[in-house]
Amino acid sequence: MAANTFGSLFAVTTFGESHGPAVGCVIDGCPPGLPLDRAAIQAQLDRRRPGQSALTTPRQEADAIEVLSGLSEDGRTLGTPLALMVRNRDQRSSCYEDWHHIYRPSHADFTYDAKYGLRAWQGGGRASARETIGRVAAGAVAEQVLRQRLPDLRIVAWVARIHDIPAHAVPADLDRTRVDSHPTRCPDPKAAAAMEAAILAAAEQGDSLGGWLELVIDGLPPGLGDPVFAKLDAALAGAFLGLPACKGCEIGAGFAGAVETTGAGHNDPFRWQDGRLITTSNRSGGIQGGISNGMPITARVAFKPTATIMSAQDSADDQGNNVTLAAHGRHDPCVLPRAVPMVEAMAALVLCDAYLRQRGQCGDPWPDPAHAPA
Amino acid sequence: MAANTFGSLFAVTTFGESHGPAVGCVIDGCPPGLPLDRAAIQAQLDRRRPGQSALTTPRQEADAIEVLSGLSEDGRTLGTPLALMVRNRDQRSSCYEDWHHIYRPSHADFTYDAKYGLRAWQGGGRASARETIGRVAAGAVAEQVLRQRLPDLRIVAWVARIHDIPAHAVPADLDRTRVDSHPTRCPDPKAAAAMEAAILAAAEQGDSLGGWLELVIDGLPPGLGDPVFAKLDAALAGAFLGLPACKGCEIGAGFAGAVETTGAGHNDPFRWQDGRLITTSNRSGGIQGGISNGMPITARVAFKPTATIMSAQDSADDQGNNVTLAAHGRHDPCVLPRAVPMVEAMAALVLCDAYLRQRGQCGDPWPDPAHAPA
Amino acid sequence: MAANTFGSLFAVTTFGESHGPAVGCVIDGCPPGLPLDRAAIQAQLDRRRPGQSALTTPRQEADAIEVLSGLSEDGRTLGTPLALMVRNRDQRSSCYEDWHHIYRPSHADFTYDAKYGLRAWQGGGRASARETIGRVAAGAVAEQVLRQRLPDLRIVAWVARIHDIPAHAVPADLDRTRVDSHPTRCPDPKAAAAMEAAILAAAEQGDSLGGWLELVIDGLPPGLGDPVFAKLDAALAGAFLGLPACKGCEIGAGFAGAVETTGAGHNDPFRWQDGRLITTSNRSGGIQGGISNGMPITARVAFKPTATIMSAQDSADDQGNNVTLAAHGRHDPCVLPRAVPMVEAMAALVLCDAYLRQRGQCGDPWPDPAHAPA
Amino acid sequence: MAANTFGSLFAVTTFGESHGPAVGCVIDGCPPGLPLDRAAIQAQLDRRRPGQSALTTPRQEADAIEVLSGLSEDGRTLGTPLALMVRNRDQRSSCYEDWHHIYRPSHADFTYDAKYGLRAWQGGGRASARETIGRVAAGAVAEQVLRQRLPDLRIVAWVARIHDIPAHAVPADLDRTRVDSHPTRCPDPKAAAAMEAAILAAAEQGDSLGGWLELVIDGLPPGLGDPVFAKLDAALAGAFLGLPACKGCEIGAGFAGAVETTGAGHNDPFRWQDGRLITTSNRSGGIQGGISNGMPITARVAFKPTATIMSAQDSADDQGNNVTLAAHGRHDPCVLPRAVPMVEAMAALVLCDAYLRQRGQCGDPWPDPAHAPA
């Protein structure tokens, strides 16, 4: 499959470099007749865009989406490809001229050169977080598709740890508004304040911080996903690791669950409850055998400290010389707050594709609206 | 894409249920002219098969591979689909009759029913680890394809932790022989002995243990992988999470690297060394921007404690009743030792597809054997 | 996509060479719960197999199908990959030893060598018509899937012309039984007799004949197919041209319609009839804009004269020599009668995939059985 | 695979409706480092665009391409997605308001409604020939990729018949300049003049004409294509039938070859000539067993008379009424002249994908430029 396409039935192809004319995506396979809520798309893009707070890069981009195709005159999806585009505006390629021949540490400069023999040396090129605009926009569409049938669907990610600061008090009924109540997107106010201070201190020193997000998805029925290679957890992990700076993913009890308990303690007992099968614990994270079991899907996703830092670093150029690199320019001292809508978007893309695949192979999972999962 | 197919150019489709007639795979896109080393395939299958030690299920299966197609009369690959099959022998479906209508906790019984409306209730069906026979066989072929051009390629996984017992002394030049020197496949002898005792004790109590594997890949040149969705780390994480019982994956410094250091500490400085670009640390785990940088690829992969345990558990049946399940039958008290060749196989499949894709899009990365990476 | 896989949701991968151990297919994405009618599969394989009449190669193969996976104990599809296999029996590789280094004219010997650098020189290898066993079996499964929802679906191909002998009197309500009433599979008895005589005369002279098939599909609702690349007619034409010896395909009025009438004469007028929209002519062949319009789908498919002939021919070997080839062995003097089930199978595969895709993207086209198309 | 994507390694996704904001394509998998010749792209678009002669629709569109991504600052391909876009300008949706609820005969109005439940009723929507802008642009890029390695590659299509007027004198060394020397794109001057008169006469009467194109591809080495489903002829036929108004395709001697000669007459004898294997006839049309044999690839492609005509026709609306439709607006009285670059583009896409696939699976077919095919 094409490397820049994600999904099989709800297939999203993104395009664009950070310093080229535009970034965007083409969504092929969107169900027809959906009244597209552009404001909902823009809302997720606004959570992703730079310049939204003191914690993010000051690059100024409104990131206003333009729909190039796929909509009827009254704004419903036609079922044909939905092309969405954002023009790049505040590019300042000149900032990068000093580094034209330098491989920035832990960036993709060298590996793109090794792969392609050339690269867009202005900014991150294709490896820039600007590429995720297409994903976030497509994910917002995917979420709308899902929500038509699953009105209680909730896909919420939040910052659960920055550097050595974990969040503790995270409410079970978290929503995006609450997540956004602090610029860190950590819903534990105390931890959020500490995180903000830590990020600003790191920025002050020209340094950066990493951390991890947590994600919960509920309102989802059992039966989504596939055996084997296309397991729902495999798809989610692959989707998240495809995000810039992501270094790990665990589902349900994850790494800790693998070593802190035994099978007797890890298994999730089934119980019938009001005619619905539930588990009384959820170490499986809502997925068993690669298929959703109707319990909340939970995951944790790690992002490394931003590779762009302002302090001097050992590095090398593309001419065989070792050099010292003193970065300048604009960057995020911590990608986590902006990664929240990216993770939600990738989750929505995985789920929407799984839903359409399920409907294709097995028939509509909830043909009778009265029996759709609530 | 089809859910049971992995890879785009080196495309592997597996088939088979644990208690059906056979399991196997079809490999489409294998480069032609490779003298197939069947013994090397069988060697990996033998590391995967049940009954190989006291730590594994006593189900007796020789798992001898039959090649159904794709070979010339002198045993070279024709470039056409290579179909590999293993007959199921020691099935004992009767063991499962008591549970025909019972959903075993943390198995895929319920989710398959929810998805398909029926399931192969004898054994794990498609969710059984027997399905991985096709993957391990295909991975062994992939490794041979890679090794033709990359004679120093090394793909080695080992057990790095079982329950609360971590491995400490793991040699840098680990190979499979050394890994196999203990039935746990932990190369730290002290830890291995403790792990073995812990697994046997858990088995004695009808319980099971989890843990994690570590994986190193070296002898690989820079330039493999793709930007965005098909990042090499995304592909690896998706590949591993698609294995039975896998709950998490991290690349390079992973979760710990995200929170235990800052950008200045996490970045890997570049240096030219003997005309080759290296990094003086490897927190990136050999992958930057989704593309290999020529340093060793490192990953950690978590497997939960085996869901099949022998003690009584709360569960439910498919008729709306809550029940108590007392399992019997054959099972692995810990999947980790047998997961080693599975992880290696999935890594080989990811790399082989990335190599062929790279050769397709960008031309042979090492056209002159004299300059192939050593 | 893998070259040996056909379809996206109902994805069929075939494997096997004519003189290897086995041929077969893996069907991924089959809807679950279908009580598989093995006799119906075998019936189509029997129409395809050699030795069925004096008009076909005397190679003796029962071509009895074995199901390796994907079925429940009571014979219903599990939704997991359905692997079907036929062992090769009557192989006689020795017949081909004389030609080990010779490129038979208009066969695939040379082109396989040019592509792969080696080939299975015994028989046709992968280019043999034996490969179509997997397609015919999979097509028979696809037809069963379709028939669950479309009980009046009819997919019937027949021999419409052999060499200079056209069929004239073809009844509108043709079915397979009637097609099979003559070994030529031409339903016009007079033409059939002449065709049979012509084929036998050609065989007598060591020569071979070509011709074309016609195909009708009805009982199909409007709305199947896709715009652009995946048009239903594009998919059908690609499917048929992928069959051995096929050299052309036209849909509806085809080539003649393009030049024998004008737009005013070619357009199919719409009319409402009993609440259903029909066209009063069908030069479109049931497909408009790549999507079925509910009228019968019609196509014509050309097959060249069999390349294997018994008279002496100029040819060349793989050592740079020009040679004279005098073929021997077994062959079909005319592939058309056996191509009938192959064309039906490919049509069923195209339609089944289109149906599942439609259900995936747009929802069940006929959610209420009472309103399913009759 | 996504319905609006063509190709696997050189994967082109088109987007856009005739009366939406824009049409275009995203090319994923383009080899890196190609200095993109935009003028060559525009040249093919100019051959495709409306308003180029009295024989084409007067809709005025410059169809100037904008590159949105995938190029380095010095205009070379980056290996990342190349997004190309053309804004729609001269749309005049108001022309279509009368037909908002009417299904135009032999258009896609009804079938899109049947499939999606709604449609872009202004113009042809996604079924419009404007969608082919993306294909023609992508095909021009594919041709540049191929030409880097195959400098003598020639892909030329021409009008070989309009209605009852066949072309006779077609030179063997035809090129695009010669084809374009007459607005009909028929290279036989006498026939061209007659065709032009016939088209203008049909237009005068509000009617339209069909016909067929012929295509030749040479300068291509043996070994491109695949066995079975992805045969080169299958891919070409599927590609052409996916074009608007296309109703048939034949390869080499096609339909006539199937019935006008026997095997002895149809087979192409092999001969060694100057160290290269050729065939002394070419009824195979350059493809044997689905793989190129190094001889010219030849095909014939039929296009029906344009469905849009100006005379009154019986039709129906979407409310259950039969109506009489008197069309107005702009249309092509014959699509053939503008179909020439479309057929060339689809051929280039098929070949480029086959070339990259071949390089991926089997290694560079011509690693030594000195031995590249001339």
CSV table of C-alpha atoms in Angstrom, one decimal, chain C residues 1-9 12-14 103-108 110-112 114-116 126-127 131 135 161-164 207-212 222-231 233-235 237-273 277 283-285 287-294 300-309 311 313-324 346 349 354 357-358 361-362, chain D residues 1-9 12-14 103-108 110-112 114-116 126-127 131 135 161-164 207-212 222-231 233-235 237-273 277 283-285 287-294 300-309 311 313-324 346 349 354 357-358 361-362:
chain,number,residue,atom,x,y,z
C,1,MET,CA,-1.2,-4.6,-3.8
C,2,ALA,CA,0.1,-8.1,-4.1
C,3,ALA,CA,0.1,-9.3,-7.7
C,4,ASN,CA,-1.5,-12.6,-6.9
C,5,THR,CA,-4.3,-11.2,-4.9
C,6,PHE,CA,-7.6,-10.1,-6.4
C,7,GLY,CA,-10.1,-7.9,-4.6
C,8,SER,CA,-10.0,-5.6,-1.6
C,9,LEU,CA,-12.6,-6.8,0.9
C,12,VAL,CA,-8.5,-13.9,-3.1
C,13,THR,CA,-4.9,-15.0,-3.3
C,14,THR,CA,-4.1,-17.9,-5.6
C,103,TYR,CA,10.7,-20.8,-25.6
C,104,ARG,CA,7.4,-22.0,-27.0
C,105,PRO,CA,5.9,-19.4,-29.3
C,106,SER,CA,3.2,-17.2,-27.7
C,107,HIS,CA,3.6,-18.9,-24.3
C,108,ALA,CA,5.0,-17.2,-21.2
C,110,PHE,CA,10.5,-16.3,-22.4
C,111,THR,CA,8.7,-13.5,-20.5
C,112,TYR,CA,8.9,-15.4,-17.2
C,114,ALA,CA,13.0,-12.2,-18.7
C,115,LYS,CA,11.2,-11.2,-15.5
C,116,TYR,CA,12.4,-13.6,-13.0
C,126,ARG,CA,2.3,-20.3,-13.0
C,127,ALA,CA,0.9,-19.4,-16.5
C,131,GLU,CA,-3.8,-21.7,-11.7
C,135,ARG,CA,-10.1,-18.5,-9.1
C,161,ARG,CA,-18.3,-17.8,-31.4
C,162,ILE,CA,-15.5,-20.2,-32.3
C,163,HIS,CA,-13.3,-19.2,-35.2
C,164,ASP,CA,-15.6,-18.3,-38.1
C,207,ASP,CA,-3.9,-26.8,-34.8
C,208,SER,CA,-6.1,-24.8,-32.4
C,209,LEU,CA,-9.0,-22.3,-32.5
C,210,GLY,CA,-10.0,-19.2,-30.7
C,211,GLY,CA,-13.3,-17.3,-30.3
C,212,TRP,CA,-15.3,-15.4,-27.8
C,222,PRO,CA,-28.2,-0.6,-9.2
C,223,GLY,CA,-25.5,1.0,-7.2
C,224,LEU,CA,-22.6,-1.5,-7.4
C,225,GLY,CA,-19.3,-0.3,-8.6
C,226,ASP,CA,-17.3,2.9,-8.1
C,227,PRO,CA,-16.4,6.0,-10.0
C,228,VAL,CA,-13.1,6.3,-11.7
C,229,PHE,CA,-10.4,3.6,-11.4
C,230,ALA,CA,-12.6,1.0,-9.7
C,231,LYS,CA,-15.5,1.3,-12.2
C,233,ASP,CA,-16.6,-2.3,-16.2
C,234,ALA,CA,-12.9,-1.5,-15.5
C,235,ALA,CA,-12.9,-4.2,-12.9
C,237,ALA,CA,-12.3,-6.0,-18.1
C,238,GLY,CA,-9.2,-6.2,-15.9
C,239,ALA,CA,-10.5,-9.5,-14.4
C,240,PHE,CA,-11.1,-11.1,-17.7
C,241,LEU,CA,-7.9,-9.9,-19.4
C,242,GLY,CA,-6.1,-11.5,-16.5
C,243,LEU,CA,-7.3,-15.0,-17.6
C,244,PRO,CA,-4.9,-17.1,-19.7
C,245,ALA,CA,-5.3,-16.4,-23.5
C,246,CYS,CA,-7.7,-13.6,-23.1
C,247,LYS,CA,-7.1,-10.8,-25.6
C,248,GLY,CA,-10.1,-8.4,-25.4
C,249,CYS,CA,-13.2,-7.4,-23.6
C,250,GLU,CA,-16.1,-5.2,-24.4
C,251,ILE,CA,-19.1,-4.1,-22.3
C,252,GLY,CA,-22.6,-3.6,-23.6
C,253,ALA,CA,-22.6,-2.5,-27.2
C,254,GLY,CA,-18.8,-2.3,-27.1
C,255,PHE,CA,-16.7,-1.7,-30.2
C,256,ALA,CA,-19.6,-2.0,-32.6
C,257,GLY,CA,-21.8,0.4,-30.6
C,258,ALA,CA,-19.0,2.9,-30.7
C,259,VAL,CA,-19.0,3.1,-34.5
C,260,GLU,CA,-22.3,1.8,-35.8
C,261,THR,CA,-24.6,4.4,-34.2
C,262,THR,CA,-24.5,8.0,-33.0
C,263,GLY,CA,-25.2,9.4,-29.5
C,264,ALA,CA,-28.9,9.6,-30.3
C,265,GLY,CA,-28.9,5.9,-31.2
C,266,HIS,CA,-26.6,4.7,-28.4
C,267,ASN,CA,-28.1,6.4,-25.4
C,268,ASP,CA,-30.4,4.2,-23.3
C,269,PRO,CA,-33.7,6.0,-22.5
C,270,PHE,CA,-34.8,5.8,-18.9
C,271,ARG,CA,-38.4,4.9,-18.0
C,272,TRP,CA,-40.2,4.3,-14.7
C,273,GLN,CA,-41.8,0.8,-14.8
C,277,LEU,CA,-36.2,2.7,-13.1
C,283,ARG,CA,-26.3,-0.5,-25.0
C,284,SER,CA,-24.7,0.5,-21.7
C,285,GLY,CA,-24.5,-3.1,-20.8
C,287,ILE,CA,-23.2,-0.1,-16.2
C,288,GLN,CA,-23.2,3.7,-16.4
C,289,GLY,CA,-20.4,5.8,-15.0
C,290,GLY,CA,-18.8,2.6,-13.7
C,291,ILE,CA,-21.8,1.7,-11.5
C,292,SER,CA,-24.5,-0.9,-12.1
C,293,ASN,CA,-27.9,0.6,-13.2
C,294,GLY,CA,-30.0,-2.5,-12.5
C,300,ARG,CA,-18.0,-10.2,-24.6
C,301,VAL,CA,-14.6,-11.7,-24.0
C,302,ALA,CA,-12.1,-12.8,-26.7
C,303,PHE,CA,-9.7,-15.8,-26.3
C,304,LYS,CA,-7.0,-16.4,-28.8
C,305,PRO,CA,-6.4,-19.9,-30.3
C,306,THR,CA,-4.5,-22.1,-27.9
C,307,ALA,CA,-0.8,-21.4,-28.2
C,308,THR,CA,0.2,-25.0,-27.8
C,309,ILE,CA,-0.1,-26.6,-31.2
C,311,SER,CA,2.7,-28.7,-35.9
C,313,GLN,CA,7.0,-23.9,-35.6
C,314,ASP,CA,9.9,-21.6,-35.7
C,315,SER,CA,11.2,-20.7,-32.3
C,316,ALA,CA,14.3,-20.0,-30.2
C,317,ASP,CA,16.0,-21.4,-27.2
C,318,ASP,CA,17.5,-19.6,-24.2
C,319,GLN,CA,21.0,-20.1,-25.5
C,320,GLY,CA,20.8,-17.8,-28.5
C,321,ASN,CA,19.8,-20.4,-31.1
C,322,ASN,CA,16.9,-20.4,-33.5
C,323,VAL,CA,15.2,-23.8,-33.5
C,324,THR,CA,12.2,-25.6,-34.9
C,346,MET,CA,-14.0,-13.6,-12.3
C,349,LEU,CA,-15.3,-12.1,-7.6
C,354,ALA,CA,-18.2,-4.5,-5.1
C,357,ARG,CA,-17.4,-2.4,-0.6
C,358,GLN,CA,-20.7,-0.8,-1.2
C,361,GLN,CA,-19.0,2.6,2.5
C,362,CYS,CA,-22.7,3.3,2.0
D,1,MET,CA,-7.7,-0.6,-2.1
D,2,ALA,CA,-9.2,2.8,-2.2
D,3,ALA,CA,-11.4,3.2,-5.3
D,4,ASN,CA,-9.9,6.5,-6.3
D,5,THR,CA,-6.3,5.3,-6.1
D,6,PHE,CA,-4.5,3.7,-9.1
D,7,GLY,CA,-1.3,1.8,-8.7
D,8,SER,CA,0.6,0.3,-5.8
D,9,LEU,CA,4.1,1.7,-5.8
D,12,VAL,CA,-2.1,8.1,-7.9
D,13,THR,CA,-5.2,9.3,-6.1
D,14,THR,CA,-7.4,11.7,-8.0
D,103,TYR,CA,-31.5,11.5,-15.0
D,104,ARG,CA,-29.7,12.2,-18.3
D,105,PRO,CA,-29.7,9.0,-20.5
D,106,SER,CA,-26.4,7.0,-20.4
D,107,HIS,CA,-24.9,9.4,-17.9
D,108,ALA,CA,-24.0,8.5,-14.4
D,110,PHE,CA,-29.0,7.8,-11.8
D,111,THR,CA,-26.3,5.3,-10.8
D,112,TYR,CA,-24.6,7.8,-8.5
D,114,ALA,CA,-28.5,4.7,-6.6
D,115,LYS,CA,-25.1,4.2,-5.0
D,116,TYR,CA,-24.7,7.2,-2.8
D,126,ARG,CA,-17.1,13.1,-10.3
D,127,ALA,CA,-18.0,11.3,-13.6
D,131,GLU,CA,-11.6,14.2,-13.3
D,135,ARG,CA,-4.8,11.3,-14.4
D,161,ARG,CA,-11.7,5.4,-36.4
D,162,ILE,CA,-14.6,7.8,-35.9
D,163,HIS,CA,-18.0,6.4,-36.6
D,164,ASP,CA,-17.8,4.7,-40.0
D,207,ASP,CA,-25.8,14.5,-32.1
D,208,SER,CA,-22.4,12.9,-31.2
D,209,LEU,CA,-20.1,10.2,-32.5
D,210,GLY,CA,-17.9,7.5,-31.1
D,211,GLY,CA,-14.9,5.5,-32.4
D,212,TRP,CA,-11.7,4.0,-31.3
D,222,PRO,CA,10.9,-7.5,-21.7
D,223,GLY,CA,10.0,-8.5,-18.1
D,224,LEU,CA,7.4,-5.9,-17.0
D,225,GLY,CA,4.1,-7.1,-15.7
D,226,ASP,CA,3.1,-9.9,-13.5
D,227,PRO,CA,1.4,-13.3,-13.8
D,228,VAL,CA,-2.2,-13.7,-13.1
D,229,PHE,CA,-4.4,-10.8,-11.8
D,230,ALA,CA,-1.8,-8.1,-12.4
D,231,LYS,CA,-1.0,-9.1,-15.9
D,233,ASP,CA,-2.7,-6.5,-20.4
D,234,ALA,CA,-5.2,-6.9,-17.6
D,235,ALA,CA,-3.8,-3.7,-16.0
D,237,ALA,CA,-7.5,-3.0,-20.0
D,238,GLY,CA,-8.7,-2.1,-16.6
D,239,ALA,CA,-7.0,1.3,-16.8
D,240,PHE,CA,-8.6,2.2,-20.1
D,241,LEU,CA,-12.1,0.9,-19.2
D,242,GLY,CA,-11.9,3.2,-16.2
D,243,LEU,CA,-11.9,6.2,-18.5
D,244,PRO,CA,-15.2,8.0,-19.2
D,245,ALA,CA,-17.1,6.6,-22.1
D,246,CYS,CA,-14.7,3.7,-22.8
D,247,LYS,CA,-16.6,0.5,-23.7
D,248,GLY,CA,-13.9,-1.9,-24.8
D,249,CYS,CA,-10.2,-2.8,-25.1
D,250,GLU,CA,-8.3,-5.3,-27.1
D,251,ILE,CA,-4.6,-6.2,-27.0
D,252,GLY,CA,-2.5,-7.1,-30.0
D,253,ALA,CA,-4.6,-9.0,-32.6
D,254,GLY,CA,-7.6,-8.9,-30.1
D,255,PHE,CA,-11.1,-9.9,-31.2
D,256,ALA,CA,-10.2,-10.3,-34.9
D,257,GLY,CA,-7.1,-12.4,-34.1
D,258,ALA,CA,-9.2,-14.7,-32.0
D,259,VAL,CA,-11.5,-15.7,-34.9
D,260,GLU,CA,-9.7,-14.9,-38.1
D,261,THR,CA,-6.8,-17.3,-37.8
D,262,THR,CA,-5.8,-20.5,-36.0
D,263,GLY,CA,-3.1,-21.2,-33.5
D,264,ALA,CA,-0.6,-21.8,-36.3
D,265,GLY,CA,-1.4,-18.4,-37.7
D,266,HIS,CA,-1.7,-16.6,-34.4
D,267,ASN,CA,1.5,-17.7,-32.7
D,268,ASP,CA,4.4,-15.3,-32.9
D,269,PRO,CA,7.6,-17.1,-33.9
D,270,PHE,CA,10.7,-16.3,-31.8
D,271,ARG,CA,14.0,-15.4,-33.5
D,272,TRP,CA,17.3,-14.2,-32.1
D,273,GLN,CA,18.3,-11.0,-33.9
D,277,LEU,CA,15.0,-12.1,-28.9
D,283,ARG,CA,-0.2,-10.7,-32.7
D,284,SER,CA,0.5,-11.0,-29.0
D,285,GLY,CA,0.7,-7.2,-28.9
D,287,ILE,CA,2.6,-9.1,-24.0
D,288,GLN,CA,2.8,-12.8,-23.3
D,289,GLY,CA,1.6,-14.4,-20.1
D,290,GLY,CA,0.9,-10.9,-18.9
D,291,ILE,CA,4.5,-9.8,-19.1
D,292,SER,CA,6.1,-7.6,-21.8
D,293,ASN,CA,8.3,-9.5,-24.3
D,294,GLY,CA,10.1,-6.4,-25.7
D,300,ARG,CA,-7.3,-0.6,-29.4
D,301,VAL,CA,-9.7,1.2,-27.2
D,302,ALA,CA,-13.3,2.0,-28.0
D,303,PHE,CA,-15.2,5.1,-26.8
D,304,LYS,CA,-19.0,5.4,-27.2
D,305,PRO,CA,-20.6,8.4,-28.8
D,306,THR,CA,-20.8,11.2,-26.2
D,307,ALA,CA,-23.9,10.8,-24.0
D,308,THR,CA,-24.6,14.5,-23.9
D,309,ILE,CA,-26.6,15.3,-27.1
D,311,SER,CA,-31.8,16.6,-29.4
D,313,GLN,CA,-34.7,12.3,-25.6
D,314,ASP,CA,-36.9,10.2,-23.4
D,315,SER,CA,-35.8,10.1,-19.9
D,316,ALA,CA,-37.0,10.1,-16.3
D,317,ASP,CA,-36.6,12.1,-13.1
D,318,ASP,CA,-35.9,11.1,-9.6
D,319,GLN,CA,-39.5,11.6,-8.6
D,320,GLY,CA,-41.0,8.7,-10.5
D,321,ASN,CA,-41.9,10.7,-13.6
D,322,ASN,CA,-41.0,10.0,-17.2
D,323,VAL,CA,-39.9,13.2,-19.0
D,324,THR,CA,-38.5,14.5,-22.2
D,346,MET,CA,-3.2,5.6,-18.1
D,349,LEU,CA,0.7,4.9,-15.0
D,354,ALA,CA,5.0,-2.2,-13.3
D,357,ARG,CA,7.3,-3.2,-8.8
D,358,GLN,CA,9.7,-5.1,-11.0
D,361,GLN,CA,10.8,-7.6,-6.4
D,362,CYS,CA,13.5,-8.6,-8.8
